[in-house]
CSV table of C-alpha atoms and ligand atoms in Angstrom, one decimal:
chain,number,residue,atom,x,y,z
A,134,MET,CA,26.1,6.8,22.4
A,135,THR,CA,23.9,8.7,20.0
A,136,PRO,CA,20.6,7.0,19.0
A,137,ILE,CA,22.1,6.3,15.6
A,138,GLU,CA,25.2,4.6,17.1
A,139,GLN,CA,22.9,2.7,19.4
A,140,ALA,CA,20.8,1.5,16.4
A,141,ARG,CA,24.0,0.4,14.6
A,142,ALA,CA,25.2,-1.5,17.7
A,143,ASP,CA,22.0,-3.4,18.0
A,144,ARG,CA,21.3,-4.2,14.3
A,145,GLN,CA,21.2,-8.0,15.0
A,146,GLY,CA,18.8,-7.5,17.9
A,147,ALA,CA,16.5,-5.4,15.7
A,148,LEU,CA,16.6,-8.0,12.9
A,149,ASN,CA,15.8,-10.8,15.4
A,150,ARG,CA,12.7,-8.8,16.6
A,151,LEU,CA,11.5,-8.3,13.1
A,152,VAL,CA,11.9,-12.0,12.3
A,153,GLU,CA,9.7,-12.8,15.4
A,154,PHE,CA,7.0,-10.4,14.2
A,155,LEU,CA,7.1,-11.9,10.7
A,156,ARG,CA,6.4,-15.3,12.1
A,157,ILE,CA,2.9,-14.3,13.0
A,158,PRO,CA,0.6,-15.0,10.0
A,159,SER,CA,-1.5,-11.8,10.3
A,160,VAL,CA,-3.6,-12.2,7.1
A,161,SER,CA,-6.4,-9.8,7.6
A,162,THR,CA,-8.7,-11.0,4.8
A,163,ASP,CA,-8.8,-14.6,6.0
A,164,PRO,CA,-11.2,-15.2,8.9
A,165,SER,CA,-9.2,-18.3,10.0
A,166,HIS,CA,-6.3,-16.0,11.0
A,167,GLY,CA,-8.5,-14.0,13.5
A,168,ALA,CA,-6.4,-15.1,16.5
A,169,ASP,CA,-3.2,-14.3,14.7
A,170,MET,CA,-4.4,-10.8,14.0
A,171,ARG,CA,-4.9,-10.3,17.8
A,172,ARG,CA,-1.5,-12.0,18.5
A,173,ALA,CA,0.2,-9.6,16.1
A,174,ALA,CA,-1.5,-6.5,17.6
A,175,ASP,CA,-0.5,-7.7,21.1
A,176,TRP,CA,3.1,-8.4,20.0
A,177,LEU,CA,3.4,-5.0,18.6
A,178,ALA,CA,1.9,-3.3,21.7
A,179,GLU,CA,4.4,-5.3,23.9
A,180,ARG,CA,7.3,-4.3,21.5
A,181,LEU,CA,6.3,-0.6,21.8
A,182,ARG,CA,6.4,-0.9,25.6
A,183,GLY,CA,9.8,-2.5,25.2
A,184,ALA,CA,10.9,0.4,23.0
A,185,GLY,CA,10.1,2.9,25.8
A,186,VAL,CA,6.5,3.9,25.3
A,187,ASP,CA,4.4,3.9,28.4
A,188,ARG,CA,1.0,4.7,26.9
A,189,VAL,CA,0.1,1.8,24.7
A,190,ARG,CA,-3.4,0.5,23.9
A,191,VAL,CA,-4.9,-2.1,21.7
A,192,ASP,CA,-8.3,-0.8,20.7
A,193,GLU,CA,-11.1,-2.9,19.5
A,194,THR,CA,-12.9,-2.1,16.2
A,195,PRO,CA,-15.7,-3.9,14.5
A,196,GLY,CA,-12.8,-5.6,12.6
A,197,HIS,CA,-9.2,-6.1,13.6
A,198,PRO,CA,-7.7,-4.0,16.5
A,199,VAL,CA,-5.8,-0.8,16.2
A,200,VAL,CA,-2.6,-0.4,18.2
A,201,HIS,CA,-2.3,3.1,19.6
A,202,ALA,CA,0.7,4.5,21.5
A,203,GLU,CA,2.2,7.8,22.4
A,204,LEU,CA,5.4,9.2,23.9
A,205,LEU,CA,5.1,12.9,24.6
A,206,ALA,CA,8.6,13.7,25.9
A,207,ALA,CA,9.2,17.0,24.1
A,208,PRO,CA,6.9,19.7,25.4
A,209,GLY,CA,6.7,22.6,23.0
A,210,ALA,CA,8.2,20.6,20.1
A,211,ALA,CA,6.4,19.2,17.1
A,212,THR,CA,4.3,16.1,17.2
A,213,VAL,CA,4.5,13.4,14.6
A,214,LEU,CA,2.0,10.7,14.0
A,215,VAL,CA,3.4,7.4,12.7
A,216,TYR,CA,1.1,5.1,10.8
A,217,GLY,CA,1.8,1.5,9.7
A,218,HIS,CA,-0.1,-1.7,9.2
A,219,TYR,CA,0.5,-5.0,10.8
A,220,ASP,CA,-1.7,-7.0,8.5
A,221,VAL,CA,-0.4,-8.8,5.4
A,222,GLN,CA,-1.7,-10.1,2.2
A,223,PRO,CA,-2.5,-13.9,1.9
A,224,PRO,CA,0.7,-15.8,0.9
A,225,ASP,CA,-0.9,-17.6,-2.0
A,226,PRO,CA,0.2,-19.2,-4.3
A,227,ILE,CA,2.2,-20.9,-1.6
A,228,ALA,CA,3.8,-23.4,-3.9
A,229,LEU,CA,5.8,-20.6,-5.6
A,230,TRP,CA,7.6,-19.5,-2.4
A,231,GLU,CA,11.3,-20.6,-2.2
A,232,SER,CA,11.0,-20.6,1.6
A,233,PRO,CA,7.8,-20.8,3.7
A,234,PRO,CA,6.1,-17.3,3.8
A,235,PHE,CA,5.9,-17.2,7.6
A,236,GLU,CA,9.4,-18.7,8.3
A,237,PRO,CA,11.6,-15.7,7.5
A,238,SER,CA,14.7,-16.6,5.5
A,239,LEU,CA,17.8,-14.6,4.9
A,240,ARG,CA,19.3,-14.9,1.4
A,241,ASP,CA,21.8,-12.6,-0.2
A,242,GLY,CA,21.1,-9.7,2.1
A,243,ASP,CA,17.3,-10.0,1.7
A,244,LEU,CA,14.9,-11.1,4.3
A,245,TYR,CA,12.2,-13.2,2.6
A,246,ALA,CA,8.7,-13.4,4.3
A,247,ARG,CA,5.2,-12.3,3.8
A,248,GLY,CA,5.0,-8.7,5.2
A,249,ALA,CA,8.8,-8.3,5.2
A,250,CYS,CA,8.4,-5.0,3.2
A,251,ASP,CA,4.6,-4.5,3.3
A,252,ASP,CA,4.5,-3.4,6.0
A,253,LYS,CA,6.0,-5.1,9.0
A,254,GLY,CA,9.6,-4.4,8.1
A,255,GLN,CA,9.0,-0.7,7.4
A,256,LEU,CA,6.8,-0.2,10.4
A,257,MET,CA,9.5,-1.8,12.6
A,258,ALA,CA,12.0,0.7,11.4
A,259,HIS,CA,9.9,3.3,13.3
A,260,VAL,CA,9.7,1.2,16.4
A,261,GLU,CA,13.4,0.4,16.4
A,262,ALA,CA,14.2,4.1,15.9
A,263,LEU,CA,12.3,4.8,19.1
A,264,ALA,CA,14.0,1.8,20.9
A,265,ALA,CA,17.4,3.3,19.9
A,266,TYR,CA,16.6,6.6,21.6
A,267,THR,CA,15.4,4.8,24.7
A,268,ALA,CA,18.4,2.5,24.8
A,269,ALA,CA,20.7,5.5,24.4
A,270,GLY,CA,19.0,7.2,27.3
A,271,ILE,CA,17.9,10.1,25.2
A,272,ALA,CA,14.3,11.3,24.9
A,273,PRO,CA,13.0,11.7,21.3
A,274,PRO,CA,13.3,15.4,20.3
A,275,VAL,CA,9.7,15.5,19.1
A,276,ASN,CA,6.5,14.0,20.4
A,277,VAL,CA,5.5,10.7,18.8
A,278,LYS,CA,2.2,9.0,18.4
A,279,TYR,CA,1.7,5.6,16.7
A,280,VAL,CA,-1.3,4.2,14.9
A,281,PHE,CA,-0.8,0.7,13.6
A,282,GLU,CA,-3.9,-0.9,12.0
A,283,GLY,CA,-4.7,-4.4,11.0
A,284,GLU,CA,-7.0,-3.8,8.0
A,285,GLU,CA,-5.0,-1.8,5.4
A,286,GLU,CA,-4.8,-4.7,3.0
A,287,ILE,CA,-8.6,-5.0,3.0
A,288,GLY,CA,-9.3,-1.3,2.4
A,289,SER,CA,-9.2,0.0,6.0
A,290,PRO,CA,-13.0,-0.3,6.4
A,291,ASN,CA,-13.0,0.7,10.1
A,292,LEU,CA,-10.1,3.1,10.4
A,293,ALA,CA,-11.8,6.4,9.4
A,294,ALA,CA,-14.4,5.9,12.1
A,295,TRP,CA,-11.6,5.1,14.6
A,296,LEU,CA,-9.6,8.2,13.6
A,297,SER,CA,-12.7,10.4,13.9
A,298,ALA,CA,-13.6,9.0,17.4
A,299,HIS,CA,-10.0,9.6,18.6
A,300,ALA,CA,-9.3,12.8,16.8
A,301,SER,CA,-8.4,14.8,19.9
A,302,GLU,CA,-5.9,12.2,21.1
A,303,LEU,CA,-4.3,12.1,17.6
A,304,GLU,CA,-3.5,15.8,17.4
A,305,ALA,CA,-0.2,16.2,15.6
A,306,ASP,CA,1.7,18.4,13.2
A,307,VAL,CA,2.5,15.9,10.5
A,308,ALA,CA,2.1,12.2,9.8
A,309,VAL,CA,4.7,9.8,8.5
A,310,ILE,CA,4.2,6.5,6.7
A,311,SER,CA,6.8,4.0,5.5
A,312,ASP,CA,4.8,1.7,3.3
A,313,ASN,CA,6.1,2.4,-0.2
A,314,ALA,CA,9.3,1.9,-2.3
A,315,MET,CA,12.3,3.9,-3.3
A,316,VAL,CA,12.8,4.4,-7.0
A,317,ALA,CA,15.8,2.1,-7.3
A,318,PRO,CA,18.6,0.7,-5.0
A,319,GLY,CA,20.8,3.6,-3.9
A,320,GLN,CA,18.2,6.2,-5.0
A,321,PRO,CA,15.9,7.2,-2.2
A,322,SER,CA,12.6,9.0,-3.1
A,323,LEU,CA,10.1,11.2,-1.5
A,324,VAL,CA,6.7,10.1,-2.7
A,325,TYR,CA,4.3,13.1,-2.8
A,326,GLY,CA,1.4,11.3,-4.6
A,327,LEU,CA,-0.5,8.0,-4.4
A,328,ARG,CA,-3.3,6.8,-6.5
A,329,GLY,CA,-6.7,5.9,-5.1
A,330,LEU,CA,-8.8,2.8,-5.8
A,331,ALA,CA,-12.2,1.7,-6.7
A,332,TYR,CA,-12.7,-2.0,-6.7
A,333,MET,CA,-15.7,-3.5,-8.5
A,334,GLU,CA,-17.2,-6.9,-9.2
A,335,ILE,CA,-19.4,-7.7,-12.2
A,336,GLU,CA,-21.7,-10.7,-12.6
A,337,VAL,CA,-23.4,-11.5,-15.8
A,338,SER,CA,-26.2,-14.2,-15.6
A,339,GLY,CA,-27.9,-15.9,-18.5
A,340,ALA,CA,-29.6,-19.3,-18.4
A,341,PRO,CA,-31.0,-20.5,-15.1
A,342,GLY,CA,-28.3,-23.3,-15.0
A,343,ASP,CA,-25.2,-24.5,-16.9
A,344,LEU,CA,-26.1,-26.0,-20.3
A,345,HIS,CA,-24.6,-28.7,-22.5
A,346,SER,CA,-22.7,-26.8,-25.1
A,347,GLY,CA,-23.6,-29.4,-27.8
A,348,LEU,CA,-27.3,-29.2,-27.1
A,349,TYR,CA,-27.5,-25.4,-26.7
A,350,GLY,CA,-24.3,-24.0,-28.1
A,351,GLY,CA,-24.9,-21.7,-31.1
A,352,ALA,CA,-28.4,-21.2,-30.1
A,353,VAL,CA,-28.1,-19.4,-26.7
A,354,ARG,CA,-25.9,-16.3,-26.1
A,355,ASN,CA,-23.1,-17.2,-23.7
A,356,PRO,CA,-22.7,-14.8,-20.7
A,357,ALA,CA,-18.9,-15.3,-20.7
A,358,SER,CA,-18.9,-13.9,-24.3
A,359,ALA,CA,-21.1,-11.0,-23.2
A,360,LEU,CA,-18.8,-10.3,-20.3
A,361,ALA,CA,-15.7,-10.6,-22.4
A,362,GLY,CA,-17.2,-8.0,-24.8
A,363,ILE,CA,-18.0,-5.6,-21.9
A,364,LEU,CA,-14.5,-6.0,-20.5
A,365,ALA,CA,-12.7,-5.6,-23.8
A,366,GLY,CA,-14.6,-2.4,-24.5
A,367,LEU,CA,-13.4,-0.7,-21.3
A,368,HIS,CA,-10.2,0.6,-23.1
A,369,ASP,CA,-10.0,2.2,-26.5
A,370,ALA,CA,-7.1,1.7,-29.0
A,371,GLN,CA,-5.2,4.6,-27.3
A,372,GLY,CA,-5.3,2.8,-23.9
A,373,ARG,CA,-7.8,5.3,-22.6
A,374,ILE,CA,-10.7,4.2,-20.4
A,375,THR,CA,-14.0,4.4,-22.2
A,376,ILE,CA,-16.4,5.0,-19.2
A,377,PRO,CA,-18.2,8.3,-19.9
A,378,GLY,CA,-17.1,11.0,-17.4
A,379,PHE,CA,-14.2,8.9,-16.1
A,380,TYR,CA,-11.6,11.6,-16.8
A,381,ASP,CA,-13.7,14.6,-15.9
A,382,ARG,CA,-12.1,15.2,-12.6
A,383,VAL,CA,-8.5,14.1,-13.4
A,384,ARG,CA,-6.2,16.9,-12.5
A,385,PRO,CA,-4.0,17.5,-15.6
A,386,LEU,CA,-0.2,17.4,-15.2
A,387,ASP,CA,1.5,20.8,-15.7
A,388,ASP,CA,4.8,21.2,-17.5
A,389,ALA,CA,6.7,21.8,-14.3
A,390,GLU,CA,5.5,18.5,-12.8
A,391,ARG,CA,6.1,16.6,-16.1
A,392,ALA,CA,9.7,18.0,-16.0
A,393,LEU,CA,10.1,16.9,-12.4
A,394,LEU,CA,8.8,13.4,-13.1
A,395,ALA,CA,11.0,13.1,-16.2
A,396,ARG,CA,14.0,13.5,-13.9
A,397,VAL,CA,13.2,10.4,-11.8
A,398,PRO,CA,15.7,7.7,-12.7
A,399,PHE,CA,13.0,5.1,-13.4
A,400,ASP,CA,14.4,1.6,-13.4
A,401,LEU,CA,13.3,0.5,-16.8
A,402,THR,CA,15.3,-2.7,-16.7
A,403,ALA,CA,13.6,-3.9,-13.5
A,404,PHE,CA,10.3,-2.9,-15.0
A,405,ASN,CA,10.9,-4.8,-18.2
A,406,ARG,CA,12.1,-7.8,-16.2
A,407,ALA,CA,8.8,-7.9,-14.4
A,408,ALA,CA,6.7,-7.1,-17.4
A,409,GLY,CA,8.4,-9.8,-19.5
A,410,ARG,CA,7.1,-10.3,-23.0
A,411,ALA,CA,4.0,-8.3,-22.2
A,412,GLY,CA,6.3,-5.2,-22.2
A,413,ALA,CA,5.2,-1.7,-21.5
A,414,TRP,CA,1.7,-0.6,-22.5
A,415,GLY,CA,-0.7,2.2,-21.6
A,416,GLU,CA,-2.3,5.5,-22.3
A,417,ALA,CA,-0.9,7.2,-25.4
A,418,GLY,CA,0.9,10.5,-24.8
A,419,TYR,CA,2.2,9.7,-21.3
A,420,SER,CA,5.6,8.3,-20.0
A,421,LEU,CA,5.6,5.2,-17.9
A,422,ILE,CA,6.2,7.0,-14.7
A,423,GLU,CA,3.3,9.3,-15.5
A,424,ARG,CA,1.0,6.4,-16.4
A,425,LEU,CA,2.0,4.7,-13.1
A,426,GLY,CA,1.7,7.6,-10.7
A,427,ALA,CA,-0.2,10.4,-12.2
A,428,ARG,CA,-2.8,8.9,-14.6
A,429,PRO,CA,-5.7,6.6,-13.7
A,430,SER,CA,-5.9,3.0,-14.8
A,431,LEU,CA,-8.3,0.1,-15.0
A,432,ASP,CA,-7.4,-3.5,-14.6
A,433,ILE,CA,-9.2,-6.8,-14.6
A,434,ASN,CA,-8.0,-8.5,-11.4
A,435,GLY,CA,-9.8,-11.8,-11.9
A,436,MET,CA,-12.3,-13.6,-14.1
A,437,GLY,CA,-14.5,-16.7,-13.5
A,438,SER,CA,-16.9,-18.6,-15.7
A,439,GLY,CA,-17.6,-22.2,-16.7
A,440,TRP,CA,-15.0,-24.8,-16.5
A,441,THR,CA,-11.5,-23.7,-15.4
A,442,GLY,CA,-10.3,-26.9,-13.9
A,443,PRO,CA,-7.8,-29.3,-15.7
A,444,GLY,CA,-8.9,-30.8,-19.0
A,445,ALA,CA,-12.0,-30.2,-21.0
A,446,LYS,CA,-15.6,-30.0,-20.1
A,447,THR,CA,-18.2,-28.9,-22.7
A,448,VAL,CA,-20.4,-26.5,-20.9
A,449,LEU,CA,-22.3,-23.3,-21.7
A,450,PRO,CA,-22.0,-21.5,-18.4
A,451,ALA,CA,-25.0,-19.8,-16.7
A,452,LYS,CA,-22.9,-17.1,-15.2
A,453,ALA,CA,-19.7,-15.1,-15.7
A,454,SER,CA,-18.0,-12.8,-13.3
A,455,ALA,CA,-15.0,-10.5,-13.1
A,456,LYS,CA,-13.2,-8.3,-10.6
A,457,VAL,CA,-12.1,-5.0,-11.9
A,458,SER,CA,-10.2,-2.3,-10.1
A,459,MET,CA,-9.5,1.3,-11.1
A,460,ARG,CA,-6.5,3.3,-9.8
A,461,LEU,CA,-7.6,6.9,-9.4
A,462,VAL,CA,-5.8,10.2,-9.3
A,463,PRO,CA,-6.8,13.6,-7.8
A,464,ASP,CA,-9.5,14.8,-7.9
A,465,GLN,CA,-11.3,11.5,-8.8
A,466,ASP,CA,-13.6,10.3,-6.0
A,467,PRO,CA,-13.9,6.5,-5.5
A,468,GLU,CA,-17.6,6.6,-4.9
A,469,ALA,CA,-18.4,8.8,-7.9
A,470,ILE,CA,-16.2,6.6,-10.1
A,471,ALA,CA,-17.8,3.4,-8.8
A,472,ALA,CA,-21.2,4.9,-9.7
A,473,LEU,CA,-20.0,5.8,-13.2
A,474,PHE,CA,-18.6,2.3,-13.7
A,475,LYS,CA,-21.8,0.7,-12.5
A,476,ALA,CA,-24.1,2.8,-14.7
A,477,HIS,CA,-21.8,2.2,-17.8
A,478,VAL,CA,-21.4,-1.5,-17.4
A,479,GLU,CA,-25.1,-2.2,-16.5
A,480,GLY,CA,-26.0,-0.1,-19.5
A,481,LEU,CA,-24.1,-2.5,-21.7
A,482,SER,CA,-26.3,-5.4,-20.7
A,483,GLU,CA,-27.9,-7.3,-23.6
A,484,PRO,CA,-31.5,-8.5,-23.6
A,485,GLY,CA,-31.8,-11.8,-21.8
A,486,PHE,CA,-28.9,-11.1,-19.4
A,487,SER,CA,-28.8,-9.6,-16.0
A,488,VAL,CA,-25.7,-7.6,-15.3
A,489,GLU,CA,-25.0,-6.9,-11.7
A,490,VAL,CA,-22.2,-4.5,-10.6
A,491,ARG,CA,-21.1,-4.2,-7.0
A,492,SER,CA,-18.5,-2.0,-5.4
A,493,LEU,CA,-16.2,-3.9,-3.0
A,494,HIS,CA,-14.0,-1.2,-1.6
A,495,GLY,CA,-12.0,1.9,-2.3
A,496,GLY,CA,-9.6,4.5,-1.2
A,497,ARG,CA,-9.0,8.2,-2.1
A,498,PRO,CA,-6.0,9.4,-4.0
A,499,ALA,CA,-3.5,11.7,-2.3
A,500,LEU,CA,-1.2,14.5,-3.3
A,501,ILE,CA,1.1,16.2,-0.8
A,502,ASP,CA,2.7,19.7,-0.9
A,503,ARG,CA,6.3,19.2,-1.9
A,504,ASP,CA,7.3,22.4,-0.1
A,505,LEU,CA,6.2,21.3,3.3
A,506,PRO,CA,9.0,21.9,5.9
A,507,ALA,CA,8.5,18.2,7.1
A,508,MET,CA,9.0,17.1,3.5
A,509,GLN,CA,12.3,19.0,3.4
A,510,ALA,CA,13.2,17.5,6.8
A,511,ALA,CA,12.5,14.0,5.4
A,512,GLY,CA,14.7,14.8,2.4
A,513,ARG,CA,17.7,15.6,4.7
A,514,ALA,CA,17.0,12.5,6.7
A,515,LEU,CA,17.0,10.3,3.7
A,516,GLU,CA,20.3,11.8,2.6
A,517,GLN,CA,21.8,10.9,5.9
A,518,GLY,CA,20.3,7.4,6.0
A,519,PHE,CA,21.0,6.4,2.4
A,520,GLY,CA,23.9,8.8,1.4
A,521,LYS,CA,22.0,10.4,-1.5
A,522,ALA,CA,19.5,13.2,-1.8
A,523,PRO,CA,16.0,11.8,-2.7
A,524,VAL,CA,14.0,12.5,-5.8
A,525,PHE,CA,10.4,13.5,-5.7
A,526,THR,CA,8.0,11.0,-7.3
A,527,ARG,CA,4.4,9.7,-7.4
A,528,GLU,CA,3.5,6.1,-6.9
A,529,GLY,CA,0.7,4.0,-8.2
A,530,GLY,CA,-0.2,2.1,-5.1
A,531,THR,CA,-2.9,3.1,-2.6
A,532,ILE,CA,-2.7,3.8,1.1
A,533,PRO,CA,-6.3,4.8,2.0
A,534,VAL,CA,-5.3,6.4,5.3
A,535,VAL,CA,-3.3,9.2,3.7
A,536,ALA,CA,-6.5,10.9,2.4
A,537,ASP,CA,-8.2,10.2,5.8
A,538,LEU,CA,-5.4,11.8,7.8
A,539,ALA,CA,-5.8,14.9,5.7
A,540,SER,CA,-9.6,15.2,5.8
A,541,ILE,CA,-10.2,13.9,9.3
A,542,LEU,CA,-7.2,15.1,11.2
A,543,GLY,CA,-5.9,17.9,8.9
A,544,LEU,CA,-2.5,16.2,8.7
A,545,PRO,CA,-0.2,16.1,5.7
A,546,THR,CA,1.7,12.9,5.3
A,547,VAL,CA,5.4,12.4,4.6
A,548,MET,CA,5.9,9.1,2.7
A,549,LEU,CA,9.3,7.7,3.7
A,550,GLY,CA,9.5,4.4,1.9
A,551,PHE,CA,12.4,2.0,2.3
A,552,GLY,CA,11.2,-0.8,-0.1
A,553,LEU,CA,12.4,-1.5,-3.6
A,554,PRO,CA,10.4,-1.9,-6.8
A,555,ASP,CA,11.2,-5.6,-7.0
A,556,ASP,CA,10.3,-6.5,-3.4
A,557,ASN,CA,7.4,-8.8,-4.6
A,558,LEU,CA,4.7,-7.1,-2.6
A,559,HIS,CA,1.5,-9.2,-2.6
A,560,ALA,CA,3.4,-11.9,-4.6
A,561,PRO,CA,5.4,-15.0,-3.7
A,562,ASN,CA,8.9,-14.4,-2.3
A,563,GLU,CA,8.2,-11.0,-0.8
A,564,LYS,CA,11.4,-9.6,0.6
A,565,PHE,CA,13.0,-6.6,2.3
A,566,ARG,CA,16.6,-5.7,2.0
A,567,VAL,CA,18.1,-6.0,5.4
A,568,GLU,CA,20.4,-3.0,4.8
A,569,HIS,CA,17.2,-0.9,4.0
A,570,PHE,CA,15.7,-2.0,7.3
A,571,HIS,CA,18.7,-0.7,9.2
A,572,ARG,CA,19.3,2.4,7.1
A,573,GLY,CA,15.5,3.0,7.3
A,574,THR,CA,15.8,2.9,11.1
A,575,GLU,CA,18.6,5.4,11.0
A,576,THR,CA,16.6,7.6,8.6
A,577,VAL,CA,13.7,7.7,11.0
A,578,ILE,CA,16.0,8.8,13.8
A,579,ALA,CA,17.5,11.5,11.6
A,580,PHE,CA,13.9,12.5,10.5
A,581,LEU,CA,12.8,13.0,14.1
A,582,ASP,CA,16.0,15.1,14.7
A,583,GLU,CA,15.4,17.2,11.5
A,584,LEU,CA,11.8,17.7,12.4
A,585,ALA,CA,12.7,19.1,15.8
A,586,LYS,CA,15.1,21.6,14.1
A,587,SER,CA,12.7,22.6,11.2
A,588,ALA,CA,10.1,25.2,11.2
A,589,ARG,CA,6.5,24.0,11.5
B,895,LIG,N1,2.1,-0.8,0.6
B,895,LIG,C1,1.0,-0.9,-0.2
B,895,LIG,C2,0.7,0.4,-1.1
B,895,LIG,C3,1.8,0.8,-1.9
B,895,LIG,C4,2.7,0.0,-2.6
B,895,LIG,C5,2.1,2.2,-2.1
B,895,LIG,C6,3.7,0.4,-3.4
B,895,LIG,C7,3.1,2.7,-2.8
B,895,LIG,C8,3.9,1.8,-3.5
B,895,LIG,C9,-0.3,-1.2,0.5
B,895,LIG,O1,-0.1,-2.1,1.5
B,895,LIG,C10,-1.3,-1.8,-0.4
B,895,LIG,O2,-1.1,-2.8,-0.9
B,895,LIG,N2,-2.4,-1.1,-0.6
B,895,LIG,C11,-3.5,-1.6,-1.3
B,895,LIG,C12,-4.7,-0.8,-0.9
B,895,LIG,C13,-6.1,-1.4,-1.1
B,895,LIG,C14,-6.2,-2.7,-0.5
B,895,LIG,C15,-7.2,-0.4,-0.7
B,895,LIG,C16,-3.3,-1.4,-2.8
B,895,LIG,O3,-2.6,-0.5,-3.3
B,895,LIG,O4,-3.7,-2.3,-3.6
B,896,LIG,ZN1,0.0,-4.1,0.5
């Protein structure tokens, strides 16, 4: 049997193993899940051993462990570094799930569970691909190294240091990550760009304590109003971000790239379904796909002030706060943008208020050379796995490690995503199409074969 035939013969076994993995609630941001994080890392290490890797380690970090494994069975051939993350987002709001987030449920060909797509299901496609080689009694045609981290969803605070410390062990020719989506069902894509991120928190304080709005209202400036003014002013009428210097390092799109992105069969119906009555919005002069992948953005992620519980309470709050994140594109630098944001917002402070701005985390944007031989190999593999040639596209999400792999290890990354735009990442009812899990596994097998054949 070929590895692909082997993978097809054991689809049910592979699905069962994924379900087992999804039952572990590895929520990285929640300290009460510390033991589950360890359990997920150990489970993955054991699974890699089962898939035929003999050198597997679970490395401690100041945060959650990194699972590291390698199988160097192809002397002289290329080496590929596979990255994935075994941590997941919190399942909240739990009430909106149709089945419990950590009890995987199969409905209409979709597997519903937190982490089904982001990223346990996609990561397991790589592990199952290796398992298929092993079960078929065939050594993988390239050398493989695996790095599975447990802190991606909290901004990978400890990964760069771990990569630097283990740089010599991690030598490779190319990295591959499956942690993104295809453009639409039936249309695979090769993502060559991701946005970066700068995540900020603003706190505006006024009076020393909350005040009765009858006794003080109209006579004391409200910090929530001050904050609302600051936030509302962060975009102009053209949808552009007003922070001075914000666009200085944005790499402009050239005509060739605009033409390339215009050819992506963007699923407007799915987009509109998700956007609902809010509809499309954004920076004037750019298409939706450009706004999403190739232009920076700024969003309020949360706001808090005064009374937000049920019913009414007459209060003039002492404080108001907001979480604001900015998605960045090359060559914007998260730290530089965080500094511009801080200076701008603090400068908008009114007399009598203190405005404090903190940076919570960030990640650098990434752009990969489309002509890379490994990219072409991935294109041929996707065509085998999904029956259609992929389109090149850029996506708006952030995977901080992509920039680190380039700067620390000198590795370009191929982004081989098997998710769909409506997989409900980070939201209730996250899902992964079972067919994509299996086809993804076959695509990974094909990718390793194509890499072995392609020039380096
Ligand atoms: N898998 C996503 C990133 C993603 C989603 C890339 C869709 C491309 C398309 C990843 O797990 C994620 O959620 N990343 C965070 C990063 C942050 C916490 C630093 C993000 O984008 O918000
Ligand atoms: Zn995520």
